mmCIF file of C-alpha atoms in Angstrom:
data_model
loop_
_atom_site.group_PDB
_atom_site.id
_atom_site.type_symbol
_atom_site.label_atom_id
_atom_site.label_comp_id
_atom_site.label_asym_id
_atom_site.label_seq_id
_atom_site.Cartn_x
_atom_site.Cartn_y
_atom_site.Cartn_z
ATOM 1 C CA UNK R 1 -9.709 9.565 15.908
ATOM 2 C CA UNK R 2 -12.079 10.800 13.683
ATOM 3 C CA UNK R 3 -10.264 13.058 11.788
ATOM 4 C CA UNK R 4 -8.322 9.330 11.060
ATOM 5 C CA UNK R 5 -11.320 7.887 9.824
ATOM 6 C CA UNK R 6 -12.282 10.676 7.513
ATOM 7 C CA UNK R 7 -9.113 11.241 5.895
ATOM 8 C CA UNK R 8 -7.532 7.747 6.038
ATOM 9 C CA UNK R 9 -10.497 5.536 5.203
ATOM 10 C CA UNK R 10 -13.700 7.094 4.165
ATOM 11 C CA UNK R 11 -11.846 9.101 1.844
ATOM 12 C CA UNK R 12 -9.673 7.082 -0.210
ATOM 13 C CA UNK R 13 -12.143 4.423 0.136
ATOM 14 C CA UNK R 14 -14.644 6.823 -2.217
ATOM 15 C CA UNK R 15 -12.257 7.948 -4.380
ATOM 16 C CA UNK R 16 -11.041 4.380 -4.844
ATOM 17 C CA UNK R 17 -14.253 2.757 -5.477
ATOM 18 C CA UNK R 18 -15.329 5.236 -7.334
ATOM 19 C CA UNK R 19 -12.418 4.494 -10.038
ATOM 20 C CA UNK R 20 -12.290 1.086 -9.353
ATOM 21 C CA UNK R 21 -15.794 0.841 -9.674
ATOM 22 C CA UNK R 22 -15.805 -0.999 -13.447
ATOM 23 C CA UNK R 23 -13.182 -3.116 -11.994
ATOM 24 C CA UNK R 24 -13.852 -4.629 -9.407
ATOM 25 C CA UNK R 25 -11.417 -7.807 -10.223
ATOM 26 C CA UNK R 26 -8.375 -5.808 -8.947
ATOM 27 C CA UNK R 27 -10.257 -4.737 -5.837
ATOM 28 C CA UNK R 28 -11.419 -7.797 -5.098
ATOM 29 C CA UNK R 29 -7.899 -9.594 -5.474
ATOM 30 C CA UNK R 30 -5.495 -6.783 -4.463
ATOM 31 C CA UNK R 31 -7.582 -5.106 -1.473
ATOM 32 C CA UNK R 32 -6.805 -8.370 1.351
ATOM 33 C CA UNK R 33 -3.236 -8.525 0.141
ATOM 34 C CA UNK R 34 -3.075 -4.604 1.147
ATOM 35 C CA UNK R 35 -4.756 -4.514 4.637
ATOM 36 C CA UNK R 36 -2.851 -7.841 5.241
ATOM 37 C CA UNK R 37 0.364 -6.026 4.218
ATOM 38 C CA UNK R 38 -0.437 -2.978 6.082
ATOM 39 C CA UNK R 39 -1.257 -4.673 9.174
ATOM 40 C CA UNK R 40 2.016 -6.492 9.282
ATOM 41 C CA UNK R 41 4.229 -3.287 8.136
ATOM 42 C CA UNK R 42 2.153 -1.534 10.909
ATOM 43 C CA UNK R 43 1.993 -4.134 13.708
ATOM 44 C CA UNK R 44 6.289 -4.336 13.478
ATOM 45 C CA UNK R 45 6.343 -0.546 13.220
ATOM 46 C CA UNK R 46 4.663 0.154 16.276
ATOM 47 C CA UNK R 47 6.507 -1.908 18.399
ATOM 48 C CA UNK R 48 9.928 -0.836 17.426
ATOM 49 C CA UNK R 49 9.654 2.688 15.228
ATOM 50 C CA UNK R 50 6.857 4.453 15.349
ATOM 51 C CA UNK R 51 3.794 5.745 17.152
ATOM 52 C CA UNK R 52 0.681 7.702 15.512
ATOM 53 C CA UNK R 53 -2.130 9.862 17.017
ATOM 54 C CA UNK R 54 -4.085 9.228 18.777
ATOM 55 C CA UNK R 55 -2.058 7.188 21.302
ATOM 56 C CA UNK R 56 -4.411 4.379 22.342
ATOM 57 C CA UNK R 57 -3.154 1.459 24.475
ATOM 58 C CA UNK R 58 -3.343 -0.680 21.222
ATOM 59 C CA UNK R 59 -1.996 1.742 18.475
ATOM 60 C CA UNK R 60 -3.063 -1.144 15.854
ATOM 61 C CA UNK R 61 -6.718 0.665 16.643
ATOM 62 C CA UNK R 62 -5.384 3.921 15.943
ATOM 63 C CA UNK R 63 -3.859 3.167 12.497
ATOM 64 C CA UNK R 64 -7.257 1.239 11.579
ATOM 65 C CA UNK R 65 -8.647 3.264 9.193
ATOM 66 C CA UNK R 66 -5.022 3.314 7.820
ATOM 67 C CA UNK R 67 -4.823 -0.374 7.592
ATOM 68 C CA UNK R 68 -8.049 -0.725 6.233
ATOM 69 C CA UNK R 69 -8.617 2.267 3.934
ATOM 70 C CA UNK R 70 -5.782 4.446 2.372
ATOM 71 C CA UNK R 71 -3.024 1.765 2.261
ATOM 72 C CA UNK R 72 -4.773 -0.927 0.421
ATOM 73 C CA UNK R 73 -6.806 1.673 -1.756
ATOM 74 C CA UNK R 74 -3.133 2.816 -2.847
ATOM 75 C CA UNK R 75 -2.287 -0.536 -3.779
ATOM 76 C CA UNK R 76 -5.168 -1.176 -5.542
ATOM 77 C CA UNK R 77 -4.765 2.090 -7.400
ATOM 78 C CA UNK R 78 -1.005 1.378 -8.532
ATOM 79 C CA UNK R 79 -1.789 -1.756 -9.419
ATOM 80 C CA UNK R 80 -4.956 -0.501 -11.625
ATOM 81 C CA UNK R 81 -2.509 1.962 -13.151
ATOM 82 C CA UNK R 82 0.182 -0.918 -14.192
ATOM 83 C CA UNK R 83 -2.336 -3.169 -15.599
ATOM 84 C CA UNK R 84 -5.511 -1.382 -16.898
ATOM 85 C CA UNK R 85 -3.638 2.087 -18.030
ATOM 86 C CA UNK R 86 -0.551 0.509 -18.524
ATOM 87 C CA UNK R 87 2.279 2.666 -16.486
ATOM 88 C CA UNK R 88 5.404 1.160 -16.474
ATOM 89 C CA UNK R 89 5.697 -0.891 -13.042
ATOM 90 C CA UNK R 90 8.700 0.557 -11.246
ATOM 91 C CA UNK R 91 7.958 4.057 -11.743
ATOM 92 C CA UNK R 92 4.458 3.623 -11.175
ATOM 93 C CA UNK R 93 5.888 1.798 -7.693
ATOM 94 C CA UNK R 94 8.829 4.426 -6.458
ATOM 95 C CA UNK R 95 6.114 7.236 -7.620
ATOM 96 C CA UNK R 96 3.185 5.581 -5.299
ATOM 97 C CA UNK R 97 5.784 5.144 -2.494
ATOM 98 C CA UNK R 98 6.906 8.686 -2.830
ATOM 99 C CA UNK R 99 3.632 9.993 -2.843
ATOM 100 C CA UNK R 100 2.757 7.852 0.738
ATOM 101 C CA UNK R 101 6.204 9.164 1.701
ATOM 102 C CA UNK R 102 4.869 12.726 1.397
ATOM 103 C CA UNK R 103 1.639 11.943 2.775
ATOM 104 C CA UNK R 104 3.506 10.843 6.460
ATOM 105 C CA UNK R 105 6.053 13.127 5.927
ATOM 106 C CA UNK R 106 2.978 15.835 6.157
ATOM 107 C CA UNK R 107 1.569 14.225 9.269
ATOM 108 C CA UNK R 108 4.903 14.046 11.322
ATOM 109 C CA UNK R 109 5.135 17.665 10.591
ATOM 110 C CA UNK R 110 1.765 18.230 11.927
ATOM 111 C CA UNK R 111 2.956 16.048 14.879
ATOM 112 C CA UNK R 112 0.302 13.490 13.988
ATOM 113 C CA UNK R 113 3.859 10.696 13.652
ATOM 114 C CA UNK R 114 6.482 10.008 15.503
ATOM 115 C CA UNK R 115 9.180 8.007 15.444
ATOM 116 C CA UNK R 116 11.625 6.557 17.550
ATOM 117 C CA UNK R 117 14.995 3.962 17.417
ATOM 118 C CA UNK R 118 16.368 5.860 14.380
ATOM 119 C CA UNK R 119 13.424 4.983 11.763
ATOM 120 C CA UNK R 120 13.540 7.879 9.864
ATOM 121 C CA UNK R 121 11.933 8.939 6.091
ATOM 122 C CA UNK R 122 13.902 7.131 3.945
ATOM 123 C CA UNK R 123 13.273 4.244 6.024
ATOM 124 C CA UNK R 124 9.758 5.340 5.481
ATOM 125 C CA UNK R 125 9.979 5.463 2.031
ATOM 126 C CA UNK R 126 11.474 1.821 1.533
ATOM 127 C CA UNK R 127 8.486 0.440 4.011
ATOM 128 C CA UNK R 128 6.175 1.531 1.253
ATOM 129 C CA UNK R 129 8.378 0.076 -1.310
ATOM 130 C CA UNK R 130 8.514 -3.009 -0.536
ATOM 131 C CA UNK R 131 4.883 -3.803 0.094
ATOM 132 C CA UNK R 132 4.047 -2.235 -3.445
ATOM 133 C CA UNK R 133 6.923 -5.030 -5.159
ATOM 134 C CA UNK R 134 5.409 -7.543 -3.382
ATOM 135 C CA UNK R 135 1.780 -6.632 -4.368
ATOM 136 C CA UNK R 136 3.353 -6.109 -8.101
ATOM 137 C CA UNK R 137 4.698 -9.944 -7.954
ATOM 138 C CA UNK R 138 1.431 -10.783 -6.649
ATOM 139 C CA UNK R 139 -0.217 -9.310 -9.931
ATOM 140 C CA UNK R 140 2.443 -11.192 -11.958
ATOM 141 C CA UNK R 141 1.825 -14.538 -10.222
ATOM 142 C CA UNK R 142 -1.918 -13.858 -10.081
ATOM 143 C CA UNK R 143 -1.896 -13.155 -14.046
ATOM 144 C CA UNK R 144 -0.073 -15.967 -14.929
ATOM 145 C CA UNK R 145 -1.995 -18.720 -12.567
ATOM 146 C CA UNK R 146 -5.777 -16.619 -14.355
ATOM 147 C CA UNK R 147 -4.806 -15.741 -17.900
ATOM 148 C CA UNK R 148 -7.972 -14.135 -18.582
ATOM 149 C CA UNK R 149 -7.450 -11.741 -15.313
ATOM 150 C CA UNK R 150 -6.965 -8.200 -16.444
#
């Protein structure tokens, strides 16, 4: 479990506040829309696809550190790259997903994932997707309800 918290939240959580550290707007708006996303996306998977390590009687404490550090730091990093350096936002998206993709890939190879009831990688790969649209649609809404948000 504590190899999870090192690599899943205290990690990305540095590295993400340290870029995101002269803007904290998108931080600030995007990081509860990620752990929120990330719980649900991980709450579903658990009972039906997929199991992590360590296997706890509640696996929702296991992926934790997930939920609350590397998932919504990713976010908040895409999103910082679509609106502060200007990537183009489906690219930026499928490359962010691909990237997590990798990232799990890596730890079922290590044995650190498994899954179950056919969920496979490319599964895997759209679960990532779909979060990142809807945090990009958040960014659009959130833009156009704040005009001076950047």
């Amino acid at each position: 479990m504590l190899s999870n918290v090192i690599i899943a939240f205290v990690i990305p959580v540095l590295v993400g506040g340290w870029i995101l550290r002269r803007n904290l707007n998108i931080l600030l708006a995007f990081y509860p829309l990620g752990v929120a996303t990330s719980s649900c996306v991980n709450n579903v998977g658990f009972n039906f696809f997929w199991n992590i390590l360590p296997n706890t009687n509640n696996q929702s404490y296991a992926a934790l550190p997930m939920d609350l550090g590397l998932y919504p730091m990713f976010g908040c990093l895409m999103i910082y790259a679509i609106l502060e350096k200007g990537m183009k936002p489906w690219p930026t998206i499928l490359a962010s997903s691909f990237i997590l993709t990798i990232l799990e890939w890596i730890a079922k190879q290590m044995g650190r994932v498994i899954y179950f009831n056919d969920w496979n990688i490319y599964w895997t790969f759209l679960s990532y997707v779909l979060p990142f649209v809807l945090a990009y649609g958040y960014s659009l809404a959130f833009r156009k309800m704040f005009k001076d948000f950047k």
